[in-house]
mmCIF file of C-alpha atoms and ligand atoms in Angstrom:
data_model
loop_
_atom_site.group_PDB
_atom_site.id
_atom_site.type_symbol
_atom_site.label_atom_id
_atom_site.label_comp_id
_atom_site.label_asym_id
_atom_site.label_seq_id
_atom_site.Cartn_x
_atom_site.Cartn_y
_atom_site.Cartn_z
ATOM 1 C CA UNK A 333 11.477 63.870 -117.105
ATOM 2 C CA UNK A 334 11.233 67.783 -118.190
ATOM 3 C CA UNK A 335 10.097 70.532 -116.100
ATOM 4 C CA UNK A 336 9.075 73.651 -116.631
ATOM 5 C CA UNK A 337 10.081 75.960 -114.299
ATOM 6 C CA UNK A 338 7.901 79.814 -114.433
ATOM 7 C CA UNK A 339 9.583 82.306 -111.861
ATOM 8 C CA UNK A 340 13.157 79.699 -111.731
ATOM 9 C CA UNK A 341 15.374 82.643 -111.311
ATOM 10 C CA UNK A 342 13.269 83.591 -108.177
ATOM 11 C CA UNK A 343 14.160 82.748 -104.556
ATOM 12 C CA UNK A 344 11.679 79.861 -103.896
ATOM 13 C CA UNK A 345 12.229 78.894 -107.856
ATOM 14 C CA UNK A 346 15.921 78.746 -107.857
ATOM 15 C CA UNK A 347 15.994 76.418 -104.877
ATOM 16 C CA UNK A 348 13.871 74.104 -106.524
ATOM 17 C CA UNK A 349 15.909 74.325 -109.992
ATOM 18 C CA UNK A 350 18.677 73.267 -108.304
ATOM 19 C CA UNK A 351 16.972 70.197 -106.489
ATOM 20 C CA UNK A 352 15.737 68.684 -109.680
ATOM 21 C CA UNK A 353 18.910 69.149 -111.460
ATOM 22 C CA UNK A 354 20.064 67.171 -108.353
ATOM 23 C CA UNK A 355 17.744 64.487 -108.946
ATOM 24 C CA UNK A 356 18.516 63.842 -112.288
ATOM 25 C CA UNK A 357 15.423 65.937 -113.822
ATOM 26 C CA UNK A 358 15.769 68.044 -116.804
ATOM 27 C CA UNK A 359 15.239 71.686 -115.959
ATOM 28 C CA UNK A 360 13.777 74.832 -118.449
ATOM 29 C CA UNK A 361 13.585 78.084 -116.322
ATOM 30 C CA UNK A 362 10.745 80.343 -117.908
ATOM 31 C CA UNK A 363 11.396 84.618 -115.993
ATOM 32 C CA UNK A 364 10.810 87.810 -117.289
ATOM 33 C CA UNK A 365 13.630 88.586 -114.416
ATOM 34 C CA UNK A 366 11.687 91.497 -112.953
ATOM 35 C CA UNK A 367 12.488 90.469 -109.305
ATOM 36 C CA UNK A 368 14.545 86.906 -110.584
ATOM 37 C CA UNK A 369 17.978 87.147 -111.159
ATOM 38 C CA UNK A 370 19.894 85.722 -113.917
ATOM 39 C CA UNK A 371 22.967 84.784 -111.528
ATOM 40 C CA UNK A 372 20.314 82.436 -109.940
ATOM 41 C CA UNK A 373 19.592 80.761 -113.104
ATOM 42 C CA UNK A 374 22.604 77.993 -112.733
ATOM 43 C CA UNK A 375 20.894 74.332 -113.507
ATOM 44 C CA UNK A 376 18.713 74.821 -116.606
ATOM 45 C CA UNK A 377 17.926 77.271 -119.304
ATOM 46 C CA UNK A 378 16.840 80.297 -119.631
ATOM 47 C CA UNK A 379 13.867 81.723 -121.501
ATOM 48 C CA UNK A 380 13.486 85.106 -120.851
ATOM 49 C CA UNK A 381 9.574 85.330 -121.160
ATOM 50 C CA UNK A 382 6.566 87.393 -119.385
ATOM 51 C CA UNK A 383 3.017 85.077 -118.585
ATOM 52 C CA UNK A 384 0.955 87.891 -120.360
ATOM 53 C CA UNK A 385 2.741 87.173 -123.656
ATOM 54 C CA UNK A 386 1.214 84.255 -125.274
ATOM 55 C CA UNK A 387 3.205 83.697 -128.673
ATOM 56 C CA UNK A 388 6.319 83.428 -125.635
ATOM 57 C CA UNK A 389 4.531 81.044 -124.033
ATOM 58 C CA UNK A 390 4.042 78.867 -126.825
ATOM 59 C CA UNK A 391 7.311 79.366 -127.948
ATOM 60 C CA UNK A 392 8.931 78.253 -124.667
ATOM 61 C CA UNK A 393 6.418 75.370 -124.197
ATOM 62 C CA UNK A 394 7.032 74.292 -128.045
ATOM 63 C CA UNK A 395 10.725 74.261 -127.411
ATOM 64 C CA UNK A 396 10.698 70.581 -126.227
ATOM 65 C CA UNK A 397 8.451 67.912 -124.609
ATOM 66 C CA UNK A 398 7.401 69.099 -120.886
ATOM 67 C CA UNK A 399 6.440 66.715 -118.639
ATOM 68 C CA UNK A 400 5.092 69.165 -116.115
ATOM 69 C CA UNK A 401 5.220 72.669 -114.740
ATOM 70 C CA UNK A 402 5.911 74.132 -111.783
ATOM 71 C CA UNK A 403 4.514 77.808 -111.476
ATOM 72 C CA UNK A 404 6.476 80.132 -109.138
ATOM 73 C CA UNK A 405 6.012 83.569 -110.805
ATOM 74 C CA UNK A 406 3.914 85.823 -108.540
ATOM 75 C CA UNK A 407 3.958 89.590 -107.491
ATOM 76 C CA UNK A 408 3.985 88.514 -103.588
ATOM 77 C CA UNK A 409 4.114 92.058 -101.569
ATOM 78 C CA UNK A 410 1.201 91.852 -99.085
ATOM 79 C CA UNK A 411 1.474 95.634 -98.857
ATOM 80 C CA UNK A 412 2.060 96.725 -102.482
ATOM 81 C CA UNK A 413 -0.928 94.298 -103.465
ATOM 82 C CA UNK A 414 -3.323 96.575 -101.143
ATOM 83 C CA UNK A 415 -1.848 100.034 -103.790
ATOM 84 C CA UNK A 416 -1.750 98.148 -106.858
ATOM 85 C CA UNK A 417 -4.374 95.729 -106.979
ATOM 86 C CA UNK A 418 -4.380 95.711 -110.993
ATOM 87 C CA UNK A 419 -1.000 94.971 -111.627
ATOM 88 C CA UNK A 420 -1.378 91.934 -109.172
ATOM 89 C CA UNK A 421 -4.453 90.324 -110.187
ATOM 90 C CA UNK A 422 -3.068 90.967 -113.738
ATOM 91 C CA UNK A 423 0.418 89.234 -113.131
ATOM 92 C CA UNK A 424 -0.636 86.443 -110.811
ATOM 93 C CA UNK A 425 -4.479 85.629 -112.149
ATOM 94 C CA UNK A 426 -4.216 87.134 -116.342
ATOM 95 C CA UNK A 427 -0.844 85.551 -116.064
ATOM 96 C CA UNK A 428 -1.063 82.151 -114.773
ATOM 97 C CA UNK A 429 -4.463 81.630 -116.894
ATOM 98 C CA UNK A 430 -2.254 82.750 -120.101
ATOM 99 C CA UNK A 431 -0.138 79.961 -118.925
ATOM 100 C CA UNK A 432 -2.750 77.199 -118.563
ATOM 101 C CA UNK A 433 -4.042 78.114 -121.804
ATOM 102 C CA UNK A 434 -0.461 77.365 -123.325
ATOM 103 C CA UNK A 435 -0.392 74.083 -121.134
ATOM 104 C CA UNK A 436 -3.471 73.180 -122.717
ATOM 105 C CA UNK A 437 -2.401 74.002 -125.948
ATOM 106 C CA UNK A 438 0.569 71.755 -125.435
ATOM 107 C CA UNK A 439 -0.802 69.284 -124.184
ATOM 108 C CA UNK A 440 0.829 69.601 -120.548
ATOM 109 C CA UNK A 441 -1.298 67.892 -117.782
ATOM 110 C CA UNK A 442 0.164 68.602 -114.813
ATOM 111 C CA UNK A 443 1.281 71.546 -112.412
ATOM 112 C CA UNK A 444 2.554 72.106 -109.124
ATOM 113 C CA UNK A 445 1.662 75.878 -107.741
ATOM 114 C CA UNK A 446 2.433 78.314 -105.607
ATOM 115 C CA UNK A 447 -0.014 79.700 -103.472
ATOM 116 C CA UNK A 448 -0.163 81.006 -99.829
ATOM 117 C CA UNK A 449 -0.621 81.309 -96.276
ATOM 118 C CA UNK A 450 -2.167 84.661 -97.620
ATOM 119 C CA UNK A 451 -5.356 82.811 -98.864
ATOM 120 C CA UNK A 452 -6.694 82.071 -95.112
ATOM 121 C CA UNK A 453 -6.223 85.708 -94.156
ATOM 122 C CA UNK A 454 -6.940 86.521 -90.315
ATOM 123 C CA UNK A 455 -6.962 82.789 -88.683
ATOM 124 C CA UNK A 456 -9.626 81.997 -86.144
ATOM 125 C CA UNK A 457 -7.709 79.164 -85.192
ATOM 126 C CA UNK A 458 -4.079 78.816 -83.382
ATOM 127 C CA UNK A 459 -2.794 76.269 -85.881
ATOM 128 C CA UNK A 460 -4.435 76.221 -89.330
ATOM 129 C CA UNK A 461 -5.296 73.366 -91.341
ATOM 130 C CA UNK A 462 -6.369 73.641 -94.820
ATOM 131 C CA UNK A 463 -10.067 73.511 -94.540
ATOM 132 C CA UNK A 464 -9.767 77.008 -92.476
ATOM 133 C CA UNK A 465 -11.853 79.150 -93.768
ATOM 134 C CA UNK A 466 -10.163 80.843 -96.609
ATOM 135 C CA UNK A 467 -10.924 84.987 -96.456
ATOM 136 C CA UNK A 468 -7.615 86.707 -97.598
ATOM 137 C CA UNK A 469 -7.770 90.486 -96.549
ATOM 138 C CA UNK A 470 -5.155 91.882 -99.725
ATOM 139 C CA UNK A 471 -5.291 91.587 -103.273
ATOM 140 C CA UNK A 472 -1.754 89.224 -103.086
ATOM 141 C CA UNK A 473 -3.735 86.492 -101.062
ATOM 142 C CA UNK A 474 -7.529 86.801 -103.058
ATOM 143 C CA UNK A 475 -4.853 86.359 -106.486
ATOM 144 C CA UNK A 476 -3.850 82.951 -105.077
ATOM 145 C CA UNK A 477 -7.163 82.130 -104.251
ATOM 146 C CA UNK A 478 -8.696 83.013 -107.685
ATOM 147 C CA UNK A 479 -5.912 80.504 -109.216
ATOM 148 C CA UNK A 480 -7.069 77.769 -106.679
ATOM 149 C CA UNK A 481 -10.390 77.777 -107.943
ATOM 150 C CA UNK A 482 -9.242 78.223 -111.332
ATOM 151 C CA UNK A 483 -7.372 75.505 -110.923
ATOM 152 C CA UNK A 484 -10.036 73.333 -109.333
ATOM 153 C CA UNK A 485 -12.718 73.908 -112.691
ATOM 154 C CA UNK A 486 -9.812 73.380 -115.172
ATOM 155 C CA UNK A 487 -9.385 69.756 -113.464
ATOM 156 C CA UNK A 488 -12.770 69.287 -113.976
ATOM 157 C CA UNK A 489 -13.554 70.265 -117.294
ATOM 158 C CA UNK A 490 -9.946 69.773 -118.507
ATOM 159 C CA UNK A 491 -8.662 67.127 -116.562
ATOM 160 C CA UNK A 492 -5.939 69.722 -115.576
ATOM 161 C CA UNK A 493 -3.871 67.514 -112.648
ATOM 162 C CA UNK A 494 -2.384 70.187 -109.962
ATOM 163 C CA UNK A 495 -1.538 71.122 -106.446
ATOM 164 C CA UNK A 496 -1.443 74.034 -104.941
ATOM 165 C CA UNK A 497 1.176 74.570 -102.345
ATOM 166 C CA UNK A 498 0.544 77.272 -99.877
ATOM 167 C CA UNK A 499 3.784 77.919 -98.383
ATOM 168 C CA UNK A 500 4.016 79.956 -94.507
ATOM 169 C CA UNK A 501 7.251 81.556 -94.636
ATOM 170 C CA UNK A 502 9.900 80.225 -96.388
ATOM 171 C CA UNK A 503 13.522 80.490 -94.985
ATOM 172 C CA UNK A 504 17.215 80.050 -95.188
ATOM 173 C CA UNK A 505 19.487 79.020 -98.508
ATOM 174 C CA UNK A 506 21.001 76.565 -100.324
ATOM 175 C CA UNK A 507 23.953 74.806 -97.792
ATOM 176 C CA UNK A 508 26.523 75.587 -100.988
ATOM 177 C CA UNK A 509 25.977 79.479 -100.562
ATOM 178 C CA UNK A 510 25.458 79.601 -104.125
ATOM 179 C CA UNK A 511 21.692 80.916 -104.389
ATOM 180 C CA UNK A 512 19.890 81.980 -101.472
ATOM 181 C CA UNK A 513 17.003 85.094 -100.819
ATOM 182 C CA UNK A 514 17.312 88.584 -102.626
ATOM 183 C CA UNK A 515 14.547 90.975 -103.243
ATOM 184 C CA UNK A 516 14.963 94.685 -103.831
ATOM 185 C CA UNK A 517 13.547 96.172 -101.891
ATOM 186 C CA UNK A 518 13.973 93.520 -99.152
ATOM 187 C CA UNK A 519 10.391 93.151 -96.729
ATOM 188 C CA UNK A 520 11.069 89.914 -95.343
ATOM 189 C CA UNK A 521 12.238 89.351 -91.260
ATOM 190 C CA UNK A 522 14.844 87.309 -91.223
ATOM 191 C CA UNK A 523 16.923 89.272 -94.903
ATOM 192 C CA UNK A 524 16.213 92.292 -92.980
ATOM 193 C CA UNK A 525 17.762 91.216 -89.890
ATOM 194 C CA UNK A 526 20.968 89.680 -91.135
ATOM 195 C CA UNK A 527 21.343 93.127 -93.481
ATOM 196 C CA UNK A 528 20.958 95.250 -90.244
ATOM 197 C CA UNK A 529 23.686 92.881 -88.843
ATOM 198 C CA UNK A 530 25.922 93.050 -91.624
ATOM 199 C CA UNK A 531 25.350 96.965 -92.223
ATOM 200 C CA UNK A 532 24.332 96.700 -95.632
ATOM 201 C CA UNK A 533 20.522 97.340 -94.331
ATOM 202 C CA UNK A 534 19.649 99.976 -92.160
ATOM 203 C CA UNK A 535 18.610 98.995 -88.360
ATOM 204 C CA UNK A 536 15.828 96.192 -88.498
ATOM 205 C CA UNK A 537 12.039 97.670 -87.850
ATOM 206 C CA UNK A 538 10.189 95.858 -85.468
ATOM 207 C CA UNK A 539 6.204 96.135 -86.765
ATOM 208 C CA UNK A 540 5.074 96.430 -83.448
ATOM 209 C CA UNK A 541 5.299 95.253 -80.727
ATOM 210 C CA UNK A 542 1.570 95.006 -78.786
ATOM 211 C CA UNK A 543 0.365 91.621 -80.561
ATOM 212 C CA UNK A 544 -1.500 89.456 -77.994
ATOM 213 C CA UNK A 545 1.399 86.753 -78.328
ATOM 214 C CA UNK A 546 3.975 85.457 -75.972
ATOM 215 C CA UNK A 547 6.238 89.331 -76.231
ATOM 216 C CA UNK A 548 3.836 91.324 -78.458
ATOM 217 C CA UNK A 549 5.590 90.841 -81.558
ATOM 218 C CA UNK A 550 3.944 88.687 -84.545
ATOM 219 C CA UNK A 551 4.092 84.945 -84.713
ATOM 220 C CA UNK A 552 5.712 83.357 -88.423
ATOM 221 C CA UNK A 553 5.928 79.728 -89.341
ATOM 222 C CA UNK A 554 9.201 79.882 -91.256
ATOM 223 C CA UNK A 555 9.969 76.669 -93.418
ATOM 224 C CA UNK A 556 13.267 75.902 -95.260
ATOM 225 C CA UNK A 557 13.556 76.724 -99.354
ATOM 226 C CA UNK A 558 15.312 73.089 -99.632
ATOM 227 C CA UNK A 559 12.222 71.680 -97.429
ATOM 228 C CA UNK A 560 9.183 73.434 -100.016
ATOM 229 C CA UNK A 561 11.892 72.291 -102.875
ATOM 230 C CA UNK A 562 11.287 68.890 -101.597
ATOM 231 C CA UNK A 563 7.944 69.098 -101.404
ATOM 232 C CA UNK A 564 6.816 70.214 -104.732
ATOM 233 C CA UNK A 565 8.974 67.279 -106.228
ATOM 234 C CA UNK A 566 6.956 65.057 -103.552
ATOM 235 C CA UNK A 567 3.698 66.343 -105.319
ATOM 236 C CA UNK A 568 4.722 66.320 -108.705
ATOM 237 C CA UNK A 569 4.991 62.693 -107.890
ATOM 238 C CA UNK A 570 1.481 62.526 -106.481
ATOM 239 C CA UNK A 571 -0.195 63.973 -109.154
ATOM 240 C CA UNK A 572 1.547 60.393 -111.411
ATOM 241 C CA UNK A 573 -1.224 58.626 -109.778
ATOM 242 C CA UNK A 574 -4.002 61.000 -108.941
ATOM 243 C CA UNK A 575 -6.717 63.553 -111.143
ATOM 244 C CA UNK A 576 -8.041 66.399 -109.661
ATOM 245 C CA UNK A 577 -6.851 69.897 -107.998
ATOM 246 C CA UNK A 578 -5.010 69.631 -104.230
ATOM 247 C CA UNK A 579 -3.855 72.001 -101.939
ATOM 248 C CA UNK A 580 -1.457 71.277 -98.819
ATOM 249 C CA UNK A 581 0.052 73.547 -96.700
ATOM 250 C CA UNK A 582 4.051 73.525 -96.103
ATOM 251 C CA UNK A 583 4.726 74.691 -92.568
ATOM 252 C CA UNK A 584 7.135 73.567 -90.030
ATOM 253 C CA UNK A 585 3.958 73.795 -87.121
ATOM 254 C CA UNK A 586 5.802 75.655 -85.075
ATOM 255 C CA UNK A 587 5.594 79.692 -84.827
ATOM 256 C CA UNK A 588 8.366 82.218 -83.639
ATOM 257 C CA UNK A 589 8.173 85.864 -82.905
ATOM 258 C CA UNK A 590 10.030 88.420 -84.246
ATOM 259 C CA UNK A 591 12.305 88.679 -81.198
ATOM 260 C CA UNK A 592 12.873 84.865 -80.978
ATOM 261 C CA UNK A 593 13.940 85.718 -84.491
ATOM 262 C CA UNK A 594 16.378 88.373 -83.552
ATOM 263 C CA UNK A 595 17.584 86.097 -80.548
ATOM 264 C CA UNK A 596 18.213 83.807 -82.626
ATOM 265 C CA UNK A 597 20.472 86.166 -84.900
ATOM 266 C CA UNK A 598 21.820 87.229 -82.628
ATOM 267 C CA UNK A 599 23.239 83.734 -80.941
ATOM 268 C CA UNK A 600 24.020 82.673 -84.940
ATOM 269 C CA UNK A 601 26.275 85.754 -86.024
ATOM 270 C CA UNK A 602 27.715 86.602 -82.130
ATOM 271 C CA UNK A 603 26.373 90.232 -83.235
ATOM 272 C CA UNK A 604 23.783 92.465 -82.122
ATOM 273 C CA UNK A 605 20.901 92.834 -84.072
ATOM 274 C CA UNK A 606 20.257 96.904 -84.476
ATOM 275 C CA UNK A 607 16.239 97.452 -84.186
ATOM 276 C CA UNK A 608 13.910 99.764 -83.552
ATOM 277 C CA UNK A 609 10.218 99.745 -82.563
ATOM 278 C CA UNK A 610 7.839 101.068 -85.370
ATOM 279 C CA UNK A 611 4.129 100.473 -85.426
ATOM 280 C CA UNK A 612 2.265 97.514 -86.553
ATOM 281 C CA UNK A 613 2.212 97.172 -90.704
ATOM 282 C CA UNK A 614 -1.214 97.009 -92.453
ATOM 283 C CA UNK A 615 -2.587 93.704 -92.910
ATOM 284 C CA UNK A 616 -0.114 91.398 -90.629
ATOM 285 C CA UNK A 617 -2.301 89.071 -88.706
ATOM 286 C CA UNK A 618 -0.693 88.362 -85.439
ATOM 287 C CA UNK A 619 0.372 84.231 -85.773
ATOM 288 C CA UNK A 620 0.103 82.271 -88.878
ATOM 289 C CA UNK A 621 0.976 78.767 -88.041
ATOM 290 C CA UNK A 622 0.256 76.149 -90.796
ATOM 291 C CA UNK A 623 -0.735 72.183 -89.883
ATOM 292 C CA UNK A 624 0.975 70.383 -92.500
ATOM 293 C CA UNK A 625 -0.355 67.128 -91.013
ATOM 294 C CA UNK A 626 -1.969 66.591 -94.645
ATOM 295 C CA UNK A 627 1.418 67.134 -96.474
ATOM 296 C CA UNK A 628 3.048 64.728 -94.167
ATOM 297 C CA UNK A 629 0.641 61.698 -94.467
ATOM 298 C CA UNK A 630 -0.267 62.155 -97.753
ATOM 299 C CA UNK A 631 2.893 63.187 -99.989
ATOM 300 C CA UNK A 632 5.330 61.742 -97.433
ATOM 301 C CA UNK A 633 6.514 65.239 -96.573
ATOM 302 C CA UNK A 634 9.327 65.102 -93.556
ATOM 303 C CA UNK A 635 10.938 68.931 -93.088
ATOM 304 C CA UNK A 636 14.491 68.275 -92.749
ATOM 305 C CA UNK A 637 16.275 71.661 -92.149
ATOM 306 C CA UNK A 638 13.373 72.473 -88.785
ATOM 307 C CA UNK A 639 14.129 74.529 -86.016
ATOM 308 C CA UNK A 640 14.744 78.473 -86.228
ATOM 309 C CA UNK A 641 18.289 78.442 -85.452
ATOM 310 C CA UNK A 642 19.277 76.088 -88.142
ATOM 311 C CA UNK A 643 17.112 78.285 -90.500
ATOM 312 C CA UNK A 644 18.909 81.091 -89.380
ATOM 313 C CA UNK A 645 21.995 80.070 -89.879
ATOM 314 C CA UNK A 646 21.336 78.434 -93.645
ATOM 315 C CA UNK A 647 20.447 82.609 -94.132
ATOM 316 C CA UNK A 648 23.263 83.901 -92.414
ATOM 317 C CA UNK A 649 25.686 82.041 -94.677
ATOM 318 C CA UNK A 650 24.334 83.309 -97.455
ATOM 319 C CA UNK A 651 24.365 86.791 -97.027
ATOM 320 C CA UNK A 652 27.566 87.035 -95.567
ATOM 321 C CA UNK A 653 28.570 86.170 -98.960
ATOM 322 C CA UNK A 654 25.642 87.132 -101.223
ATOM 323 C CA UNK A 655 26.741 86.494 -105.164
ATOM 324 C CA UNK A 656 23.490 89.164 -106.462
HETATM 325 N N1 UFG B 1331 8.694 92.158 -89.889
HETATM 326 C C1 UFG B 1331 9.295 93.152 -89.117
HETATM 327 N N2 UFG B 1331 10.243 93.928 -89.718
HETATM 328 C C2 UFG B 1331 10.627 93.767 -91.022
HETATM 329 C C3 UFG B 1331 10.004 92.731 -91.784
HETATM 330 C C4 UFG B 1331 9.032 91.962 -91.172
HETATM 331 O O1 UFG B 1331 8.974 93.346 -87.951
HETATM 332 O O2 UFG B 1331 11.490 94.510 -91.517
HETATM 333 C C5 UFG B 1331 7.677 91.306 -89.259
HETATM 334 C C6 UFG B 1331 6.335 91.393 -89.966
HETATM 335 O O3 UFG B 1331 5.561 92.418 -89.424
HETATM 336 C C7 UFG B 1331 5.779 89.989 -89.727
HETATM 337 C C8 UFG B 1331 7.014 89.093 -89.641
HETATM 338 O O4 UFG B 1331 8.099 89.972 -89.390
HETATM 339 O O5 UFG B 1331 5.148 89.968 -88.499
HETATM 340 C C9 UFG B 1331 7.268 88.330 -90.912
HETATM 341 O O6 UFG B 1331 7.218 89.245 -91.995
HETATM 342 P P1 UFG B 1331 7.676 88.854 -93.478
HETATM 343 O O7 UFG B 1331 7.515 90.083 -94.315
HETATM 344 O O8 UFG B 1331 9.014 88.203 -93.443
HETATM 345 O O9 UFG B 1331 6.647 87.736 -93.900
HETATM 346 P P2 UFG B 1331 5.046 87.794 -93.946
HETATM 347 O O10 UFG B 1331 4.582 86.900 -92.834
HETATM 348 O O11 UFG B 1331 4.504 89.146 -94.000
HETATM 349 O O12 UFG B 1331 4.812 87.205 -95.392
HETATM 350 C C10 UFG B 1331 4.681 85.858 -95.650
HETATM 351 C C11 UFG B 1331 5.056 85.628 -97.108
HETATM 352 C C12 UFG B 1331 4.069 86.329 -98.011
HETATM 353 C C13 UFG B 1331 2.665 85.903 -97.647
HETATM 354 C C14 UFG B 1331 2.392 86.175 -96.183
HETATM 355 C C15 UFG B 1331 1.034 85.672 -95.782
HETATM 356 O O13 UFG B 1331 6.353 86.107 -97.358
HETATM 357 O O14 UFG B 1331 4.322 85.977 -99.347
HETATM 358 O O15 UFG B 1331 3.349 85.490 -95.398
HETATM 359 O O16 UFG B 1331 0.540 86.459 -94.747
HETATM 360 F F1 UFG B 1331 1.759 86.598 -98.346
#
């Protein structure tokens, strides 16, 4: 089997190159390396191509037989999305349709995308399930959205075969230290906290700390990279015997607060974690925690890297050492 991987040299992408290489599947890494890295791009080629260029696409997609593709390349800053709506719904909607065009054109039937938590926007519920409502409040989560439905027409009119994977917040490294999380600039919790720790970040901002949740501070779902790199080989496997669009959620089901995450640092590295208090960021609903009840029973889904401290520590190994 051949997969195409769009957005392989990312964090979440990377992780799942190297899984499939693991399991004996042959790996093509598509990235126009804005925010991938080439260092990350170890199991696999390379095709350095953008989703808005078409002749790339069917270059890269001409370039041998693909059984599948797995979709990964996405703008994903809540906040930047809210000052530059254009470039996201250009990148992550103009984009990914440029790329089911090429599918189409090549005769590839079947994808496995990334969407997001971002697509319920503020929950009404403690734990949500994926028939929530779905009312994203950014550009980011309406992009992912827009692909779902997308995605949903094409499988009727095309037969396109897909799921949609909207991940909470994905976590920790590979156990081999040799890829693991690296944006620039770096918005994520736990990077931030384990950069303030090492001193290669400045002290950690806490966004506030007056959320109505057990200490006031906002409530994540974090979920292993290795775990969602399971699961989208889980649903590529689904999709052998089923039509139609699906969309799971990947969750662990259980939510932790920014200072349970710095607690939690703080026991895994022996060090304390510098912070300060700064107010509440735009657009950060208090607790997102995903029911993944669906991805359990019906892809066969088990998390095997749960529990924050174990999540923590997967990090913590990795940027003690980061390679890029
Ligand atoms: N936080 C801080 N300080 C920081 C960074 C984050 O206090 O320096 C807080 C945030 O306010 C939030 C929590 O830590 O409460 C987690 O923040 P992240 O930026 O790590 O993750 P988000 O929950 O904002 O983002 C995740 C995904 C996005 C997705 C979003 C859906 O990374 O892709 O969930 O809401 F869009």
């Amino acid at each position: 089997m051949n997969v195409l991987l769009c957005g392989g040299a990312g964090y979440i992408g990377s992780h799942m190159a190297r899984y499939l290489a693991g399991e004996g599947v042959g790996v093509t890494v598509l990235d126009n390396l804005c925010t991938g890295h080439r260092e990350a791009v170890q199991w696999g080629d390379l095709i350095e191509a953008d989703l808005l260029d078409s002749a790339a696409l069917d270059r890269a997609l001409g370039s041998r037989r693909f059984d599948a593709v797995m979709h990964f390349c996405a703008h994903s800053l809540v906040g930047e999305s809210m000052v530059s709506p254009y470039r996201y719904y250009q990148n992550n909607v103009t984009g990914t349709l440029n790329l089911l065009e090429a599918m189409q054109r090549h005769g590839v039937q079947r994808l496995v995308f990334s969407s997001s938590a971002a697509v319920y926007g503020q929950p009404n519920s403690a734990v949500i399930d994926e028939d929530h409502p779905k009312a994203p409040i950014n550009p980011y989560g309406a992009s992912k959205l827009m692909v779902e439905r997308v995605l949903a027409d094409a499988a009727v009119a095309y037969g396109l075969r897909s799921v949609a994977l909207r991940y909470f917040n994905a976590a920790g490294a590979s156990a081999d230290g040799s890829i693991g999380e690296s944006h620039q600039p770096e918005t994520h919790l736990i990077p931030n906290v384990l950069r303030a720790v090492l001193g290669s970040g400045p002290a950690l901002k806490v966004f506030g700390d007056d959320y109505p949740t057990l200490d006031g501070t906002c409530v994540r779902d974090y979920v292993h990279v290795e775990d969602l790199a399971q699961a989208h080989q889980l649903a590529l496997s689904y999709l052998s015997g089923r039509e139609g669009a699906h969309v799971f959620n990947l969750g662990s089901g259980h939510g932790y607060s920014v200072r349970q995450v710095i607690a939690a640092a703080e026991q895994v590295t022996g060090r304390p974690v510098p912070h300060t208090l700064a107010p509440r960021r735009a657009g950060d609903p208090a607790v997102l925690v995903a029911s993944s009840e669906r991805a359990q029973q019906e892809l066969g889904w088990r998390p095997r890297h749960a529990g924050l401290q174990v999540m923590v520590e997967s990090a913590w190994r990795w940027h003690r050492q980061a390679k890029f």
